[in-house]
Backbone as numpy.savetxt, mean C-alpha at the origin, in Angstrom:
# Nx Ny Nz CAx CAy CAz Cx Cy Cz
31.02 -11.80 9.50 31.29 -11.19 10.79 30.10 -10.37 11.28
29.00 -10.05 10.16 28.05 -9.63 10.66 26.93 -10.41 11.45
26.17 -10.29 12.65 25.04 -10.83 13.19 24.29 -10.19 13.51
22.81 -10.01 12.98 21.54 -9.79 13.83 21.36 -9.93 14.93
20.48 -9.61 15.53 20.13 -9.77 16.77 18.80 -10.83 16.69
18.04 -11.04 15.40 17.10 -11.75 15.34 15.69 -10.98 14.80
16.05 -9.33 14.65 14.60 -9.09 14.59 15.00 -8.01 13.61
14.08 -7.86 12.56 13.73 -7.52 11.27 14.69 -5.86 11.30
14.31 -5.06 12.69 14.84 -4.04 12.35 16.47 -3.87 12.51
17.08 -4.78 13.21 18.09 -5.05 13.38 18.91 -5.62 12.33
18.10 -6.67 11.45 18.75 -7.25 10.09 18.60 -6.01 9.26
17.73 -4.99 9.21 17.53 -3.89 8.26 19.15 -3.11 8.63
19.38 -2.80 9.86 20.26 -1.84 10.19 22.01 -2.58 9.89
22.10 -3.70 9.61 23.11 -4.53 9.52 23.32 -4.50 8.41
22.31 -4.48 7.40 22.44 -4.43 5.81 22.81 -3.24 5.05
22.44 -2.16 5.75 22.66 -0.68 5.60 24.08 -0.78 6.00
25.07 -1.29 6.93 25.93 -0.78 7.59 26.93 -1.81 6.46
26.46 -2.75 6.39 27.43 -3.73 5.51 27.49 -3.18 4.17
26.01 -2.41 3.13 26.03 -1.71 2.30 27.49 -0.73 2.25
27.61 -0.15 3.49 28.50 1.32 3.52 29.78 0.95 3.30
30.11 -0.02 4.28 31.28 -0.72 4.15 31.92 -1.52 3.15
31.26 -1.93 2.33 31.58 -2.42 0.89 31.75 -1.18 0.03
31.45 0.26 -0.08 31.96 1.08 -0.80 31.82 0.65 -2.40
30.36 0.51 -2.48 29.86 0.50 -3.72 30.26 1.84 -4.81
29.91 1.54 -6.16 29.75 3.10 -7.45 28.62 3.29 -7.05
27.70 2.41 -6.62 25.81 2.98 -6.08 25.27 2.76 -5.69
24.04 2.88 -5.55 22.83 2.37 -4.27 21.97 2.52 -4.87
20.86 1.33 -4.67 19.72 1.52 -4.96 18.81 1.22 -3.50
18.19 1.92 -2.77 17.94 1.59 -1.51 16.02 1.85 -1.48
15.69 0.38 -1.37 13.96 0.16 -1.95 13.30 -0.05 -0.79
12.98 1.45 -0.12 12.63 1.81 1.25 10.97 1.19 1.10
10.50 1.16 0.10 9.40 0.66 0.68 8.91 -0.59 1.25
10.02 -1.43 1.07 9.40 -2.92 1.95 9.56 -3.09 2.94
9.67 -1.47 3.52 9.22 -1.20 5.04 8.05 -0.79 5.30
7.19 -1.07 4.49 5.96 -0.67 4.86 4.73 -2.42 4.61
5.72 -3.35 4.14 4.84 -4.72 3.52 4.55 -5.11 5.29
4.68 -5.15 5.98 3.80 -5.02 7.58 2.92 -3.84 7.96
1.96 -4.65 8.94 1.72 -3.47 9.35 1.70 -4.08 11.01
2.82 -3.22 11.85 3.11 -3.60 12.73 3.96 -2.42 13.73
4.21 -2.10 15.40 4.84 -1.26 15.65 6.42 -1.64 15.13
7.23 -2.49 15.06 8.59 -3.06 14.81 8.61 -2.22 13.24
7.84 -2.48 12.17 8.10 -2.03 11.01 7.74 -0.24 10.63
7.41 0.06 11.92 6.86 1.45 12.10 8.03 2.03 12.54
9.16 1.72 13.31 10.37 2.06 13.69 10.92 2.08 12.33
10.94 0.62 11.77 11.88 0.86 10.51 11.98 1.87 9.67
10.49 2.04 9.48 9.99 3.12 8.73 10.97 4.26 8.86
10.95 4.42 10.29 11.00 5.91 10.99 13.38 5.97 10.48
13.77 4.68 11.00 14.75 4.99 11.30 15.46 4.72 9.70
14.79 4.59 9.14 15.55 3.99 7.70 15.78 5.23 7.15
15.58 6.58 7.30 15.75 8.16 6.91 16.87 8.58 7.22
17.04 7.94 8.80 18.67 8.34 9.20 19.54 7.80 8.74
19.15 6.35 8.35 19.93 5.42 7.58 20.66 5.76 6.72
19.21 6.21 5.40 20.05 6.99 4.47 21.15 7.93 4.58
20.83 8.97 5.18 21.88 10.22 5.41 23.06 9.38 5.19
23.94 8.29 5.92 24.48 7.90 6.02 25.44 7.98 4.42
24.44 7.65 3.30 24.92 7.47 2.01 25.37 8.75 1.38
26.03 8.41 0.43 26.44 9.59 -1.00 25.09 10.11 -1.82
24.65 11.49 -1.56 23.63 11.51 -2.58 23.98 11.73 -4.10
25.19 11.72 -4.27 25.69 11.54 -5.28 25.47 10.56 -6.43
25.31 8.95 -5.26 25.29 7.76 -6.28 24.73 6.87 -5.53
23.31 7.90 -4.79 22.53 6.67 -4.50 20.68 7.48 -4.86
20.10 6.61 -4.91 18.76 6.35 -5.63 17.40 5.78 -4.64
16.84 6.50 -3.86 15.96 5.50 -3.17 14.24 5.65 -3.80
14.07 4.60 -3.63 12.46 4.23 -3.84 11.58 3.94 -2.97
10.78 4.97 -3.86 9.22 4.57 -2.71 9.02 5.61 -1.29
9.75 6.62 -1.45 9.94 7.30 -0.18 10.49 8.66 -1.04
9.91 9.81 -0.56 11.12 11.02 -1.42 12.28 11.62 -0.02
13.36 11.57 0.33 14.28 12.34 1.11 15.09 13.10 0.37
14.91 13.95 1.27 15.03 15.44 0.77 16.79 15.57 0.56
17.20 16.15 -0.35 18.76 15.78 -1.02 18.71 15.07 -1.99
18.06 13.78 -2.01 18.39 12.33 -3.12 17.69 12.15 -4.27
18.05 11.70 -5.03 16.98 11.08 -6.37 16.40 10.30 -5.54
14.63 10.67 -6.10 14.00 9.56 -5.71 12.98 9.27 -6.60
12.43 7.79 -6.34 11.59 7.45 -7.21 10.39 6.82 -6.52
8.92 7.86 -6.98 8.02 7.21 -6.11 6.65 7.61 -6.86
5.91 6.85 -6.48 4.20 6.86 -7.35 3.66 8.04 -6.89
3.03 8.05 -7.94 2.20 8.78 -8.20 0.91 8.64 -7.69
0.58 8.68 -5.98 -0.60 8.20 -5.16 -1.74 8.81 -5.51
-1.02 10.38 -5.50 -3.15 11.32 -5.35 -3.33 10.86 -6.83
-2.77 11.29 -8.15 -3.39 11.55 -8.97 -4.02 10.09 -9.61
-3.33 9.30 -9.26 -3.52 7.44 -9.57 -5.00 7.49 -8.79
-5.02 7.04 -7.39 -6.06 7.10 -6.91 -7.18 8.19 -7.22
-7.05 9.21 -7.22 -8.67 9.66 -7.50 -8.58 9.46 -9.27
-8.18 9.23 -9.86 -8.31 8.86 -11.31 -9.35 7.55 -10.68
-8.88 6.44 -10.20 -9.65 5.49 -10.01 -10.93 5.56 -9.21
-10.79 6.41 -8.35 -12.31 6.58 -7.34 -13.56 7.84 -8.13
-12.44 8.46 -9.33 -13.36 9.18 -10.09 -14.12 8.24 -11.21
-13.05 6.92 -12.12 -13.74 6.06 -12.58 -15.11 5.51 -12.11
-14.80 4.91 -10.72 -16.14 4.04 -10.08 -17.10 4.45 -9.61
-17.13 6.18 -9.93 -18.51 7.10 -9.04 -18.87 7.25 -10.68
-18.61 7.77 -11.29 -18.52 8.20 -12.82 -18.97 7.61 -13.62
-18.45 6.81 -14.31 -18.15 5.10 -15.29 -18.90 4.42 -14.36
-19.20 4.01 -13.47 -19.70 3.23 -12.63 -20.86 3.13 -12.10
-21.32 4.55 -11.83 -22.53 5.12 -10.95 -22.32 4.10 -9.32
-21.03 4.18 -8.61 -21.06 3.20 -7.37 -21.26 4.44 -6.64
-21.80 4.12 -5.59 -22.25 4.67 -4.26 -21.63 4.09 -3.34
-21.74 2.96 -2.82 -21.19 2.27 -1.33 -19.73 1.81 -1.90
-18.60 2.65 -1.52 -17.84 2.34 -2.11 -17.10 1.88 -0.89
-16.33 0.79 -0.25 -15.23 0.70 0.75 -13.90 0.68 0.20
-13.21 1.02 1.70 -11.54 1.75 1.07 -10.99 0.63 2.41
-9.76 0.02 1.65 -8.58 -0.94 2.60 -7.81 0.11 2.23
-6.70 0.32 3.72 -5.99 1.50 3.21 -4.70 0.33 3.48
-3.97 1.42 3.15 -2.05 0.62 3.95 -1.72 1.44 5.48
-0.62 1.32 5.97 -0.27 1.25 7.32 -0.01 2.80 7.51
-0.44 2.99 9.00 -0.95 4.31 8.93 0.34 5.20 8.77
1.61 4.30 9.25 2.80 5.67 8.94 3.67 5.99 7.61
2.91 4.93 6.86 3.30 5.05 5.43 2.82 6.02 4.14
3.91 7.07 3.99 3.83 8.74 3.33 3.06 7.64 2.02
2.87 6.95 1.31 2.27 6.36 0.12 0.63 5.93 0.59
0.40 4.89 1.56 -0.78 4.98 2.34 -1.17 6.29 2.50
-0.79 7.47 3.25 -1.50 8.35 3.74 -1.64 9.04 2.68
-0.75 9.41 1.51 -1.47 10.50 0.15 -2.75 9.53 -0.20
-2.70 8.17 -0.63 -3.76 7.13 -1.14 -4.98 7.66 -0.65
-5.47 7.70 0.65 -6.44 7.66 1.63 -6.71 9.08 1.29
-5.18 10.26 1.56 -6.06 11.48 0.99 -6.58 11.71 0.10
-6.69 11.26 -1.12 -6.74 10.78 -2.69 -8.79 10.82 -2.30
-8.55 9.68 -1.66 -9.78 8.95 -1.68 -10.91 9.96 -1.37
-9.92 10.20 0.02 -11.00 11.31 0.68 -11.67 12.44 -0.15
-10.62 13.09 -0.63 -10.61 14.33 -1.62 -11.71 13.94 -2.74
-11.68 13.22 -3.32 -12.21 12.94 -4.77 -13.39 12.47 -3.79
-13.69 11.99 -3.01 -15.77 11.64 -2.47 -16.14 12.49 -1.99
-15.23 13.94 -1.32 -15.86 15.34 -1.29 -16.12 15.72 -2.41
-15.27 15.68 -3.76 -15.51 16.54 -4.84 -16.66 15.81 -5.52
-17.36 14.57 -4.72 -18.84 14.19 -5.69 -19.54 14.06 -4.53
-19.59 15.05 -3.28 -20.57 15.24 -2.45 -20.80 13.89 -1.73
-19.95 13.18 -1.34 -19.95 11.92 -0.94 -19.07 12.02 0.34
-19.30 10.81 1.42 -18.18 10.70 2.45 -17.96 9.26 2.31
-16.95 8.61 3.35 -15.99 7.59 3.39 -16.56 7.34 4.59
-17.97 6.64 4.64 -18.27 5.82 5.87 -17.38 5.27 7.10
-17.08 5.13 7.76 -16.23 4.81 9.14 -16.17 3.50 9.20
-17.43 2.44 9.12 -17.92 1.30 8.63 -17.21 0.79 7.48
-16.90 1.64 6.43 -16.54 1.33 5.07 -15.01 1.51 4.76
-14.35 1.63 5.85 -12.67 1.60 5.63 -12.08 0.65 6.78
-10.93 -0.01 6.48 -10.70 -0.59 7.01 -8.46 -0.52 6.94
-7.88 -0.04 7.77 -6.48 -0.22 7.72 -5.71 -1.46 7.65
-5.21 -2.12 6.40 -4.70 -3.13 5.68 -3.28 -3.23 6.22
-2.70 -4.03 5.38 -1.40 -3.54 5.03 -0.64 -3.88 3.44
0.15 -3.43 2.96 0.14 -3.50 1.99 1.18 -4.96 1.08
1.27 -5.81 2.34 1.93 -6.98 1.81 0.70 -7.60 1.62
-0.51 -7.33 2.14 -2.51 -8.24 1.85 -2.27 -8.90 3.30
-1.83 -8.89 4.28 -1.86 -10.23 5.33 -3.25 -9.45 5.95
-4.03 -9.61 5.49 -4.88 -8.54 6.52 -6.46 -9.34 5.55
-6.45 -10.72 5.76 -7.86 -11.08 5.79 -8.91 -10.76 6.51
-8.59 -10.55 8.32 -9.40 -10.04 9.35 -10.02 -9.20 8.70
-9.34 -8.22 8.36 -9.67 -6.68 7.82 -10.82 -7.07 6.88
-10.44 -7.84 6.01 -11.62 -7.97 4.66 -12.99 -8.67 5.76
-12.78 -9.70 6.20 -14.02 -10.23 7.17 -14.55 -9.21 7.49
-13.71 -8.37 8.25 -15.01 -7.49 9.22 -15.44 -6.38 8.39
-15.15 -6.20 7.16 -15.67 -5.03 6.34 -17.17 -5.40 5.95
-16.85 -6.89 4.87 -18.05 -7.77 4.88 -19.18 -8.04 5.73
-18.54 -8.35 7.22 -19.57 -8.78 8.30 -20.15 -6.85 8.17
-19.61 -6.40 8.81 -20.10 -5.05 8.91 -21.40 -4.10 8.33
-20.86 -4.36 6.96 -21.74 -3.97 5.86 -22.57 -4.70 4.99
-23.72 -4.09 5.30 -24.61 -5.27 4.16 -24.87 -5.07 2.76
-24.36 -4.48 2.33 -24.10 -4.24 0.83 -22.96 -2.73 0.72
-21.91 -3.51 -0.35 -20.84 -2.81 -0.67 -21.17 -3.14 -2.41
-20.54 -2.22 -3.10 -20.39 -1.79 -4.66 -19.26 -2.34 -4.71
-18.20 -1.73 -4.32 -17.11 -1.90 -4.64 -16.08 -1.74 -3.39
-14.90 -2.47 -3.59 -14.07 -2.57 -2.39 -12.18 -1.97 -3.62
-12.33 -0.60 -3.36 -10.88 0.08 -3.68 -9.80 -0.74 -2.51
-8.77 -1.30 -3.24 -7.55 -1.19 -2.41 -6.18 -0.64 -2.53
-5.55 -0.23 -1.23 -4.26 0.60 -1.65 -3.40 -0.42 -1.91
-2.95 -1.92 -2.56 -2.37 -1.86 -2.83 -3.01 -3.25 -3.62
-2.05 -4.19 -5.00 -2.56 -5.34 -5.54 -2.75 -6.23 -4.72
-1.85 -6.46 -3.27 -1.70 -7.53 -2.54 -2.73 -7.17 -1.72
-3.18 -6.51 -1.52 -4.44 -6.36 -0.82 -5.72 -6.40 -1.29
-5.50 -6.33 -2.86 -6.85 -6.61 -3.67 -7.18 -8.53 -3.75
-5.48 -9.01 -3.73 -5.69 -10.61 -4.01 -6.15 -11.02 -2.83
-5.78 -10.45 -1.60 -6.52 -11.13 -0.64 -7.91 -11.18 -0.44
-8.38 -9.20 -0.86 -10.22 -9.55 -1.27 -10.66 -10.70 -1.88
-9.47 -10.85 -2.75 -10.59 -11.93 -4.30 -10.28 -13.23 -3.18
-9.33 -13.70 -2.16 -9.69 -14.88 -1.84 -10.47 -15.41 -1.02
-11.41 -13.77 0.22 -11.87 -14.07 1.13 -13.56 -13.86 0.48
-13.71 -13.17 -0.66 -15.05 -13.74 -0.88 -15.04 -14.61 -1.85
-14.13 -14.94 -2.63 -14.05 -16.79 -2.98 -14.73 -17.63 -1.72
-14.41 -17.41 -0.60 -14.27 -18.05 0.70 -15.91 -18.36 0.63
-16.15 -16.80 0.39 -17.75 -16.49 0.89 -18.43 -17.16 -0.51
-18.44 -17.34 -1.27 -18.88 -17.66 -2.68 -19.43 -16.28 -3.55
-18.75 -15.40 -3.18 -19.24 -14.26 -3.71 -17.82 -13.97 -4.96
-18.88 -13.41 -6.03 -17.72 -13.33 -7.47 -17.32 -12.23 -7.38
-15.86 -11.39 -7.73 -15.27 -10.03 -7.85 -15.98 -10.01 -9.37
-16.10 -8.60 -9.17 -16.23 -8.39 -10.77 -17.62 -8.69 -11.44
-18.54 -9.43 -10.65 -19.92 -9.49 -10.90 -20.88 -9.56 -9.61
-20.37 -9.24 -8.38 -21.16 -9.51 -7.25 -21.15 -8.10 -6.32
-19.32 -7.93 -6.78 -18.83 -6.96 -6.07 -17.48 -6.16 -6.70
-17.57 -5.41 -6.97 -16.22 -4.93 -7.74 -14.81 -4.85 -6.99
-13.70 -5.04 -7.41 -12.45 -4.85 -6.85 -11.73 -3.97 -7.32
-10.91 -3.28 -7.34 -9.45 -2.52 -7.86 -8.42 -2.31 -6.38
-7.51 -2.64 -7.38 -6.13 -2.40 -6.70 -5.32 -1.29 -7.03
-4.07 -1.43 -6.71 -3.14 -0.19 -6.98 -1.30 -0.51 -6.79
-1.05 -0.30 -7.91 0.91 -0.39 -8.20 0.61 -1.07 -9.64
0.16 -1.95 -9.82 0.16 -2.46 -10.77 0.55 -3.76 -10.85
0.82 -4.45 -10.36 1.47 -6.00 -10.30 1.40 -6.80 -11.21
2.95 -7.43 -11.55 2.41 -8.46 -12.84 1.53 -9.38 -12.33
0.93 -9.80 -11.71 0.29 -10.61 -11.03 -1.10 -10.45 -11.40
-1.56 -9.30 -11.49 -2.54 -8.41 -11.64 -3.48 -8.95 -12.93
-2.93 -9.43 -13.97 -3.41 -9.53 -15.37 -3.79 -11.10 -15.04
-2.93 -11.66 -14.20 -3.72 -13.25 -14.15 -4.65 -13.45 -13.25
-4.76 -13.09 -12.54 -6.01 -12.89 -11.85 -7.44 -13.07 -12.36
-8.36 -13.98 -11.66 -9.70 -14.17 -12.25 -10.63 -13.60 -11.14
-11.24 -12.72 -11.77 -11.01 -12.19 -13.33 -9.54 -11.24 -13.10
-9.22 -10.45 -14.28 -7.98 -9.59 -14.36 -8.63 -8.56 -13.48
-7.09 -8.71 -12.31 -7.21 -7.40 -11.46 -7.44 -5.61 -12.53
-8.23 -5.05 -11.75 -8.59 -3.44 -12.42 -7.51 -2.53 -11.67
């Protein structure tokens, strides 16, 4: 008896409402695959999936990837993950030209990431070139993004990304170019993906 209207935020708000109405023991509600676009439609979702919640028992529900205030939540660990890694590749590394793919700009996980970044290339007297970042998204659909980082810049060290799916798309667009990750140009990602270990070479 339920129908969409046809568009993503509308199937989001139908699923929430059908959730309520079934009168589950719990919820597990995995707010972040509102952020695998980067688009204005998934920027609403973003926004309205908060009110959504309210809707639930914080009693016996659980959301991820997002913290709202009342609920258990479960969510990464952005600053200290990221500058652990951007302290590796200045450090361990000696990289200098480092470029940053971020995730979508209204996403609370994107925006600690980026602060991460920022923070830790002040604390080694360094900045985040303008040239050298580029806003992704964190499902990887964002080859453009990798092109024009490349065209842009004529030598990069290393290319940090905020998320794995955005690192696999690096490794396929300088495959493209004939350029090797990992010996031409360095990569790292971020979440961790099983995906990650098969990767040639193994995602960092």
């Amino acid at each position: 008896s339920y129908h969409a209207k046809g568009d993503s935020l509308d199937y989001f708000s139908v699923t929430f409402e059908l959730a309520r109405k079934l009168n589950l023991d719990g919820y597990v509600l995995p707010l972040g695959i509102l952020y695998q676009m980067n688009n204005r439609q998934a920027e609403e979702m973003a926004v309205k999936s908060i009110s959504l919640v309210d809707d639930f028992d914080p009693a016996n529900t659980l959301v991820l990837e997002r913290a709202v205030k009342g609920y258990r939540c479960i969510v990464k660990d952005n600053a200290n993950g990221m500058k652990e890694c951007i302290r590796h590749l200045i450090c361990d590394h000696g990289y200098k030209d480092i470029a940053y793919i971020g995730g979508p700009t209204y996403s609370n996980g994107a925006i600690e990431r980026r602060k991460a970044v920022l923070e830790e290339f002040a604390a080694h007297g360094m900045t985040l070139k303008p040239s050298m970042e580029k806003v992704g998204n964190f499902s990887g659909t964002c080859a453009d993004k990798v092109h024009e980082l490349l065209d842009e810049n004529e030598h990069i060290d290393v290319i940090v990304c905020a998320s794995d799916e955005i690192a696999f798309t690096v490794y396929r667009v300088l495959a493209e170019r004939g350029i090797k990750p990992g010996i031409d140009i360095g990569v790292t990602g971020f979440d961790d993906a099983p995906e990650a270990v098969f990767a040639e070479p193994p995602l960092s």
